[in-house]
Amino acid sequence: MLSARQNVPKALTVAGSDSGGGAGIQADLKTFNTLSVYGASVLTAITAQNTVGVQGIYALPVDFVEQQMESVLDDITFDAVKTGMLLNAEIIENVSRLFKSRSINHLVVDPVMVSTSGSRLLAENAIFALRKHLLPLAEIVTPNISEAEVLAEMKIKSLMDARDAARKLHTLGCKNVLVKGGHMPVDGRGNPVDVQLADGNSWVVDTLFDGDEFVEFRNRFVATENTHGTGCTLSAAITAGLAKGLKVRDSVEKAMLCVSKGLASSFSIGKGGGPLNHFPPVMNLSSEPSYRGGSFVQLLKSAYPQEWSDYVNHEFVRKLADGSLPIECFKHYIRQDYIFLRHYARANALASYREHDMDDIIKAAQIVTYIGMECQMHVKYCADWGISVDDLEATREATPNLAYTRYVLDRGMSGDRLDLRVALAPCLLGYGEVGVRLANDPATKREGNPYWTWIQNYAKDEFQAAVREGEELLEKLFDDMVPPTNHRRIKQLCDTFRQATILERNFWEMGLSLVP
């Protein structure tokens, strides 16, 4: 049996120090600790740094950097290692040599070049060394847009450019490339937005490439000046995930949720941009859902990230994207969706009944009217697939459909109006996310894809506007009805969202597996 000492996941960061505490090894070690990973560090440089900027950098002698590395590597077997600021070519070459001689597992390379405040953290002559010696050893490299431009020797002005840069970086030998999109937010159609003008309607798209497949991670842009240490924290969280045995994609996804939660509850500590929030109750994904400010909708999604990912990345969705979903599976799905819409209208009618203010009653009733119009369009859409109204009316309700719709109605009857809205939310939010992602993904098949029209319907401005209205309503109800310190109530709501998300996933599975 392994001892408790051996069971602890262990990670090493090789990076510079931030005297202000928001980035560098300070951010790395805070992140490791929050995610229940033991952290060790090797210093490459010491900075005089605060929230305003970097006032000075002192590179440690290369032989002392090497001595630190040999000291910890001789004693501790690390499950994952990350690099941050390496400063110059000599340090990069020596660190790379030691990594190679030690057969380091799961190396995460954060190619730190410029600080958030604009100070240069990597010498010009070090870029060649980084490309030649360190990147070929990396399990994953995590450049932001500016860093990817330098390493790939190209300009990045679009999501397609980000993919091209990822391809180029992959040819340097790293197994996975994550091009971070925080410096290039986009609108709902994937068009870049000036970062100074970006708001809650904008998206951050991070592009992961493993040499065969692209995966895009889309998260709402968090409008805050407190972004110091975001890149360090993300790469450290990825390292922590790898140290705990997660696959690269799962590590990246969970790390992004950590950063999103940290940004949403960030705070100012000085005269400049502060750090994101590293406190364990905020960032630790294994803890109970706990609200610390920011977006309630984001909390719902991030409380149980695996369930949300299983839903929006389901095999049914992937087969819609490449057009490989069997026709009979799609027909079964849209026949059941007709029945679902009927109960969806009932649930929203119940929501109208639950409201107290006349304006809110009318708004909820208008949603029912909209669902009625959507149902009429659905009937016409089904006709295009050879399914008549009589066929729809004769369709027997499948068990997963019954389980889902009755769960939503039960939450509306046994709970309050927020319980009902939360139970309804995964449908609206998930379809909105899937529609935008597939419509903007260059890998989605368009010509000859029988499901392209379906994808477009959920990517349209009208549907995306409905998603935003739904999000705003959830935020308002939460603010009005739930004290932020009522952790028990918050967990109840997150659990409701989780169960409805699982039932949404089962709805996809029903179509894929032809569940009666």
Short mmCIF file of N, CA and C in Angstrom, two decimals, residues 260-384:
data_model
loop_
_atom_site.label_atom_id
_atom_site.label_comp_id
_atom_site.label_asym_id
_atom_site.label_seq_id
_atom_site.Cartn_x
_atom_site.Cartn_y
_atom_site.Cartn_z
N SER A 260 -11.80 31.24 -14.81
CA SER A 260 -13.04 31.99 -14.99
C SER A 260 -13.64 32.37 -13.64
N LYS A 261 -13.64 31.44 -12.71
CA LYS A 261 -14.16 31.73 -11.38
C LYS A 261 -13.28 32.74 -10.65
N GLY A 262 -11.96 32.61 -10.85
CA GLY A 262 -11.04 33.54 -10.21
C GLY A 262 -11.17 34.95 -10.74
N LEU A 263 -11.40 35.09 -12.05
CA LEU A 263 -11.58 36.41 -12.65
C LEU A 263 -12.90 37.04 -12.22
N ALA A 264 -13.95 36.22 -12.18
CA ALA A 264 -15.27 36.73 -11.84
C ALA A 264 -15.32 37.28 -10.42
N SER A 265 -14.41 36.82 -9.56
CA SER A 265 -14.40 37.29 -8.17
C SER A 265 -13.06 37.93 -7.81
N SER A 266 -12.39 38.51 -8.82
CA SER A 266 -11.08 39.13 -8.60
C SER A 266 -11.24 40.41 -7.77
N PHE A 267 -10.12 40.94 -7.30
CA PHE A 267 -10.18 42.12 -6.45
C PHE A 267 -8.95 42.98 -6.67
N SER A 268 -9.07 44.26 -6.32
CA SER A 268 -7.95 45.19 -6.42
C SER A 268 -7.18 45.19 -5.10
N ILE A 269 -5.85 45.27 -5.21
CA ILE A 269 -5.03 45.30 -3.99
C ILE A 269 -4.07 46.48 -3.97
N GLY A 270 -3.94 47.18 -5.10
CA GLY A 270 -3.00 48.29 -5.17
C GLY A 270 -3.49 49.34 -6.14
N LYS A 271 -2.56 50.06 -6.74
CA LYS A 271 -2.91 51.16 -7.63
C LYS A 271 -3.20 50.70 -9.06
N GLY A 272 -2.75 49.49 -9.42
CA GLY A 272 -2.95 48.98 -10.77
C GLY A 272 -3.87 47.78 -10.80
N GLY A 273 -3.80 47.04 -11.91
CA GLY A 273 -4.64 45.86 -12.05
C GLY A 273 -4.26 44.78 -11.06
N GLY A 274 -5.24 44.30 -10.33
CA GLY A 274 -4.98 43.30 -9.31
C GLY A 274 -4.96 41.89 -9.88
N PRO A 275 -4.79 40.91 -9.00
CA PRO A 275 -4.76 39.51 -9.43
C PRO A 275 -6.16 38.92 -9.47
N LEU A 276 -6.29 37.79 -10.12
CA LEU A 276 -7.52 37.03 -9.97
C LEU A 276 -7.53 36.39 -8.59
N ASN A 277 -8.67 35.86 -8.20
CA ASN A 277 -8.86 35.35 -6.85
C ASN A 277 -8.39 33.91 -6.74
N HIS A 278 -7.36 33.67 -5.93
CA HIS A 278 -6.82 32.32 -5.75
C HIS A 278 -7.37 31.62 -4.52
N PHE A 279 -8.23 32.26 -3.76
CA PHE A 279 -8.66 31.65 -2.51
C PHE A 279 -9.38 30.33 -2.77
N PRO A 280 -9.09 29.30 -1.99
CA PRO A 280 -9.64 27.96 -2.24
C PRO A 280 -11.15 27.89 -2.39
N PRO A 281 -11.97 28.60 -1.57
CA PRO A 281 -13.41 28.45 -1.76
C PRO A 281 -13.88 28.91 -3.13
N VAL A 282 -13.11 29.78 -3.78
CA VAL A 282 -13.51 30.30 -5.09
C VAL A 282 -13.07 29.37 -6.20
N MET A 283 -11.79 29.00 -6.18
CA MET A 283 -11.21 28.33 -7.34
C MET A 283 -11.28 26.81 -7.28
N ASN A 284 -11.34 26.24 -6.10
CA ASN A 284 -11.26 24.79 -5.97
C ASN A 284 -12.51 24.13 -6.51
N LEU A 285 -12.39 23.42 -7.61
CA LEU A 285 -13.54 22.82 -8.26
C LEU A 285 -14.09 21.63 -7.49
N SER A 286 -13.33 21.10 -6.56
CA SER A 286 -13.81 19.96 -5.80
C SER A 286 -14.60 20.39 -4.56
N SER A 287 -14.60 21.68 -4.26
CA SER A 287 -15.35 22.15 -3.10
C SER A 287 -16.81 22.33 -3.47
N GLU A 288 -17.66 22.48 -2.45
CA GLU A 288 -19.06 22.70 -2.71
C GLU A 288 -19.24 24.05 -3.40
N PRO A 289 -20.26 24.17 -4.27
CA PRO A 289 -20.50 25.44 -4.95
C PRO A 289 -20.66 26.56 -3.93
N SER A 290 -19.96 27.64 -4.14
CA SER A 290 -19.98 28.75 -3.18
C SER A 290 -19.88 30.05 -3.95
N TYR A 291 -20.81 30.96 -3.73
CA TYR A 291 -20.86 32.21 -4.48
C TYR A 291 -19.99 33.26 -3.82
N ARG A 292 -19.08 33.86 -4.61
CA ARG A 292 -18.20 34.90 -4.09
C ARG A 292 -18.25 36.13 -5.00
N GLY A 293 -19.42 36.41 -5.53
CA GLY A 293 -19.54 37.52 -6.46
C GLY A 293 -19.39 37.03 -7.88
N GLY A 294 -19.60 37.93 -8.85
CA GLY A 294 -19.48 37.53 -10.25
C GLY A 294 -20.78 36.96 -10.77
N SER A 295 -20.67 36.08 -11.74
CA SER A 295 -21.82 35.58 -12.48
C SER A 295 -22.41 34.33 -11.83
N PHE A 296 -23.71 34.37 -11.55
CA PHE A 296 -24.42 33.20 -11.05
C PHE A 296 -24.50 32.13 -12.13
N VAL A 297 -24.72 32.55 -13.38
CA VAL A 297 -24.79 31.59 -14.48
C VAL A 297 -23.47 30.84 -14.62
N GLN A 298 -22.36 31.55 -14.52
CA GLN A 298 -21.06 30.89 -14.61
C GLN A 298 -20.86 29.92 -13.45
N LEU A 299 -21.34 30.29 -12.28
CA LEU A 299 -21.25 29.38 -11.13
C LEU A 299 -22.02 28.10 -11.40
N LEU A 300 -23.21 28.20 -11.98
CA LEU A 300 -24.01 27.02 -12.29
C LEU A 300 -23.25 26.08 -13.23
N LYS A 301 -22.63 26.65 -14.25
CA LYS A 301 -21.90 25.83 -15.23
C LYS A 301 -20.64 25.21 -14.62
N SER A 302 -19.98 25.97 -13.77
CA SER A 302 -18.68 25.51 -13.28
C SER A 302 -18.78 24.65 -12.02
N ALA A 303 -19.96 24.62 -11.39
CA ALA A 303 -20.10 23.83 -10.17
C ALA A 303 -19.87 22.35 -10.42
N TYR A 304 -20.37 21.88 -11.57
CA TYR A 304 -20.18 20.48 -11.95
C TYR A 304 -19.70 20.44 -13.40
N PRO A 305 -18.43 20.76 -13.63
CA PRO A 305 -17.93 20.95 -15.00
C PRO A 305 -18.00 19.70 -15.86
N GLN A 306 -17.82 18.53 -15.27
CA GLN A 306 -17.83 17.31 -16.07
C GLN A 306 -19.21 17.07 -16.68
N GLU A 307 -20.26 17.29 -15.90
CA GLU A 307 -21.62 17.10 -16.41
C GLU A 307 -21.92 18.08 -17.54
N TRP A 308 -21.47 19.33 -17.37
CA TRP A 308 -21.71 20.33 -18.42
C TRP A 308 -20.96 19.97 -19.70
N SER A 309 -19.73 19.54 -19.55
CA SER A 309 -18.94 19.14 -20.71
C SER A 309 -19.55 17.93 -21.41
N ASP A 310 -20.00 16.95 -20.63
CA ASP A 310 -20.62 15.76 -21.22
C ASP A 310 -21.84 16.13 -22.05
N TYR A 311 -22.53 17.16 -21.63
CA TYR A 311 -23.73 17.63 -22.34
C TYR A 311 -23.38 18.37 -23.63
N VAL A 312 -22.61 19.44 -23.53
CA VAL A 312 -22.38 20.29 -24.71
C VAL A 312 -21.38 19.68 -25.69
N ASN A 313 -20.63 18.67 -25.26
CA ASN A 313 -19.67 18.01 -26.15
C ASN A 313 -20.06 16.56 -26.44
N HIS A 314 -21.33 16.26 -26.30
CA HIS A 314 -21.81 14.89 -26.48
C HIS A 314 -21.53 14.39 -27.90
N GLU A 315 -21.42 13.09 -28.04
CA GLU A 315 -21.17 12.49 -29.35
C GLU A 315 -22.24 12.87 -30.36
N PHE A 316 -23.48 13.00 -29.92
CA PHE A 316 -24.57 13.44 -30.80
C PHE A 316 -24.23 14.79 -31.42
N VAL A 317 -23.71 15.71 -30.60
CA VAL A 317 -23.34 17.05 -31.08
C VAL A 317 -22.18 16.96 -32.06
N ARG A 318 -21.19 16.15 -31.75
CA ARG A 318 -20.03 16.01 -32.65
C ARG A 318 -20.45 15.43 -34.00
N LYS A 319 -21.40 14.53 -33.97
CA LYS A 319 -21.86 13.93 -35.23
C LYS A 319 -22.75 14.89 -36.02
N LEU A 320 -23.44 15.79 -35.34
CA LEU A 320 -24.13 16.86 -36.05
C LEU A 320 -23.13 17.73 -36.79
N ALA A 321 -22.01 18.01 -36.13
CA ALA A 321 -21.01 18.91 -36.71
C ALA A 321 -20.37 18.33 -37.96
N ASP A 322 -20.08 17.05 -37.96
CA ASP A 322 -19.42 16.47 -39.15
C ASP A 322 -20.40 15.79 -40.10
N GLY A 323 -21.69 15.86 -39.76
CA GLY A 323 -22.71 15.31 -40.66
C GLY A 323 -22.82 13.80 -40.65
N SER A 324 -22.19 13.14 -39.67
CA SER A 324 -22.16 11.68 -39.67
C SER A 324 -23.27 11.05 -38.84
N LEU A 325 -24.12 11.86 -38.20
CA LEU A 325 -25.20 11.31 -37.40
C LEU A 325 -26.18 10.56 -38.30
N PRO A 326 -26.49 9.30 -37.99
CA PRO A 326 -27.45 8.55 -38.81
C PRO A 326 -28.80 9.28 -38.88
N ILE A 327 -29.40 9.28 -40.05
CA ILE A 327 -30.66 9.99 -40.27
C ILE A 327 -31.74 9.53 -39.30
N GLU A 328 -31.82 8.21 -39.07
CA GLU A 328 -32.88 7.71 -38.20
C GLU A 328 -32.71 8.23 -36.77
N CYS A 329 -31.46 8.48 -36.36
CA CYS A 329 -31.22 9.04 -35.02
C CYS A 329 -31.73 10.47 -34.93
N PHE A 330 -31.48 11.25 -35.97
CA PHE A 330 -31.94 12.63 -35.97
C PHE A 330 -33.46 12.70 -36.03
N LYS A 331 -34.07 11.84 -36.82
CA LYS A 331 -35.54 11.83 -36.91
C LYS A 331 -36.16 11.47 -35.56
N HIS A 332 -35.57 10.50 -34.89
CA HIS A 332 -36.07 10.13 -33.56
C HIS A 332 -35.95 11.32 -32.61
N TYR A 333 -34.84 12.03 -32.71
CA TYR A 333 -34.60 13.19 -31.86
C TYR A 333 -35.63 14.29 -32.11
N ILE A 334 -35.88 14.65 -33.38
CA ILE A 334 -36.78 15.77 -33.64
C ILE A 334 -38.24 15.40 -33.37
N ARG A 335 -38.58 14.12 -33.48
CA ARG A 335 -39.93 13.71 -33.10
C ARG A 335 -40.12 13.88 -31.59
N GLN A 336 -39.13 13.48 -30.84
CA GLN A 336 -39.21 13.64 -29.39
C GLN A 336 -39.14 15.12 -28.99
N ASP A 337 -38.43 15.91 -29.78
CA ASP A 337 -38.31 17.33 -29.48
C ASP A 337 -39.66 18.03 -29.62
N TYR A 338 -40.51 17.55 -30.50
CA TYR A 338 -41.87 18.09 -30.64
C TYR A 338 -42.63 17.91 -29.32
N ILE A 339 -42.52 16.73 -28.74
CA ILE A 339 -43.17 16.47 -27.45
C ILE A 339 -42.55 17.33 -26.36
N PHE A 340 -41.22 17.44 -26.41
CA PHE A 340 -40.51 18.25 -25.41
C PHE A 340 -41.00 19.69 -25.44
N LEU A 341 -41.18 20.26 -26.63
CA LEU A 341 -41.60 21.65 -26.74
C LEU A 341 -42.95 21.88 -26.07
N ARG A 342 -43.83 20.91 -26.16
CA ARG A 342 -45.14 21.04 -25.52
C ARG A 342 -44.98 21.18 -24.00
N HIS A 343 -44.15 20.33 -23.41
CA HIS A 343 -43.93 20.41 -21.97
C HIS A 343 -43.08 21.63 -21.59
N TYR A 344 -42.21 22.04 -22.50
CA TYR A 344 -41.40 23.24 -22.27
C TYR A 344 -42.31 24.46 -22.18
N ALA A 345 -43.34 24.49 -23.03
CA ALA A 345 -44.32 25.57 -22.98
C ALA A 345 -45.10 25.53 -21.66
N ARG A 346 -45.47 24.33 -21.22
CA ARG A 346 -46.18 24.19 -19.95
C ARG A 346 -45.33 24.73 -18.79
N ALA A 347 -44.05 24.38 -18.81
CA ALA A 347 -43.16 24.82 -17.74
C ALA A 347 -43.03 26.34 -17.72
N ASN A 348 -42.95 26.95 -18.89
CA ASN A 348 -42.84 28.40 -18.95
C ASN A 348 -44.16 29.08 -18.60
N ALA A 349 -45.28 28.41 -18.89
CA ALA A 349 -46.57 28.93 -18.43
C ALA A 349 -46.63 28.92 -16.90
N LEU A 350 -46.08 27.86 -16.32
CA LEU A 350 -45.99 27.79 -14.86
C LEU A 350 -45.09 28.90 -14.32
N ALA A 351 -44.03 29.21 -15.06
CA ALA A 351 -43.14 30.30 -14.65
C ALA A 351 -43.88 31.62 -14.64
N SER A 352 -44.76 31.82 -15.62
CA SER A 352 -45.58 33.04 -15.65
C SER A 352 -46.48 33.11 -14.43
N TYR A 353 -47.08 31.98 -14.08
CA TYR A 353 -47.94 31.91 -12.89
C TYR A 353 -47.16 32.22 -11.62
N ARG A 354 -45.90 31.82 -11.60
CA ARG A 354 -45.07 32.00 -10.41
C ARG A 354 -44.62 33.45 -10.19
N GLU A 355 -44.68 34.26 -11.26
CA GLU A 355 -44.23 35.65 -11.15
C GLU A 355 -45.24 36.48 -10.36
N HIS A 356 -44.79 37.64 -9.85
CA HIS A 356 -45.64 38.50 -9.04
C HIS A 356 -45.86 39.87 -9.69
N ASP A 357 -44.85 40.37 -10.36
CA ASP A 357 -44.93 41.67 -11.02
C ASP A 357 -45.59 41.51 -12.39
N MET A 358 -46.49 42.43 -12.75
CA MET A 358 -47.22 42.31 -14.01
C MET A 358 -46.29 42.27 -15.21
N ASP A 359 -45.25 43.10 -15.22
CA ASP A 359 -44.31 43.09 -16.35
C ASP A 359 -43.63 41.73 -16.48
N ASP A 360 -43.28 41.12 -15.35
CA ASP A 360 -42.63 39.81 -15.39
C ASP A 360 -43.60 38.72 -15.83
N ILE A 361 -44.86 38.86 -15.42
CA ILE A 361 -45.88 37.89 -15.86
C ILE A 361 -46.02 37.95 -17.37
N ILE A 362 -46.07 39.16 -17.91
CA ILE A 362 -46.23 39.33 -19.36
C ILE A 362 -45.02 38.79 -20.11
N LYS A 363 -43.82 39.09 -19.60
CA LYS A 363 -42.61 38.60 -20.25
C LYS A 363 -42.58 37.07 -20.29
N ALA A 364 -42.96 36.45 -19.18
CA ALA A 364 -42.98 34.99 -19.13
C ALA A 364 -44.02 34.43 -20.09
N ALA A 365 -45.17 35.10 -20.16
CA ALA A 365 -46.21 34.65 -21.09
C ALA A 365 -45.76 34.80 -22.54
N GLN A 366 -44.99 35.83 -22.82
CA GLN A 366 -44.47 36.02 -24.18
C GLN A 366 -43.53 34.90 -24.57
N ILE A 367 -42.81 34.35 -23.60
CA ILE A 367 -41.93 33.21 -23.89
C ILE A 367 -42.76 32.02 -24.34
N VAL A 368 -43.92 31.82 -23.69
CA VAL A 368 -44.80 30.72 -24.09
C VAL A 368 -45.27 30.92 -25.52
N THR A 369 -45.61 32.16 -25.86
CA THR A 369 -46.03 32.46 -27.24
C THR A 369 -44.90 32.18 -28.22
N TYR A 370 -43.69 32.54 -27.84
CA TYR A 370 -42.53 32.28 -28.70
C TYR A 370 -42.33 30.78 -28.89
N ILE A 371 -42.51 30.01 -27.82
CA ILE A 371 -42.36 28.55 -27.93
C ILE A 371 -43.43 27.99 -28.86
N GLY A 372 -44.64 28.58 -28.80
CA GLY A 372 -45.69 28.15 -29.73
C GLY A 372 -45.29 28.38 -31.17
N MET A 373 -44.70 29.54 -31.46
CA MET A 373 -44.22 29.83 -32.81
C MET A 373 -43.09 28.88 -33.19
N GLU A 374 -42.20 28.61 -32.22
CA GLU A 374 -41.10 27.68 -32.49
C GLU A 374 -41.64 26.29 -32.79
N CYS A 375 -42.71 25.90 -32.11
CA CYS A 375 -43.30 24.59 -32.34
C CYS A 375 -43.87 24.50 -33.76
N GLN A 376 -44.50 25.59 -34.21
CA GLN A 376 -45.02 25.61 -35.58
C GLN A 376 -43.89 25.47 -36.60
N MET A 377 -42.78 26.17 -36.35
CA MET A 377 -41.63 26.04 -37.24
C MET A 377 -41.04 24.64 -37.18
N HIS A 378 -41.10 24.04 -35.99
CA HIS A 378 -40.59 22.68 -35.83
C HIS A 378 -41.42 21.70 -36.65
N VAL A 379 -42.72 21.91 -36.68
CA VAL A 379 -43.60 21.04 -37.48
C VAL A 379 -43.21 21.13 -38.95
N LYS A 380 -42.96 22.35 -39.44
CA LYS A 380 -42.55 22.52 -40.84
C LYS A 380 -41.19 21.88 -41.08
N TYR A 381 -40.29 22.02 -40.11
CA TYR A 381 -38.96 21.43 -40.24
C TYR A 381 -39.07 19.91 -40.30
N CYS A 382 -39.92 19.35 -39.46
CA CYS A 382 -40.11 17.89 -39.48
C CYS A 382 -40.68 17.43 -40.82
N ALA A 383 -41.55 18.26 -41.40
CA ALA A 383 -42.13 17.91 -42.70
C ALA A 383 -41.03 17.79 -43.76
N ASP A 384 -40.01 18.63 -43.65
CA ASP A 384 -38.88 18.55 -44.59
C ASP A 384 -38.15 17.22 -44.46
#
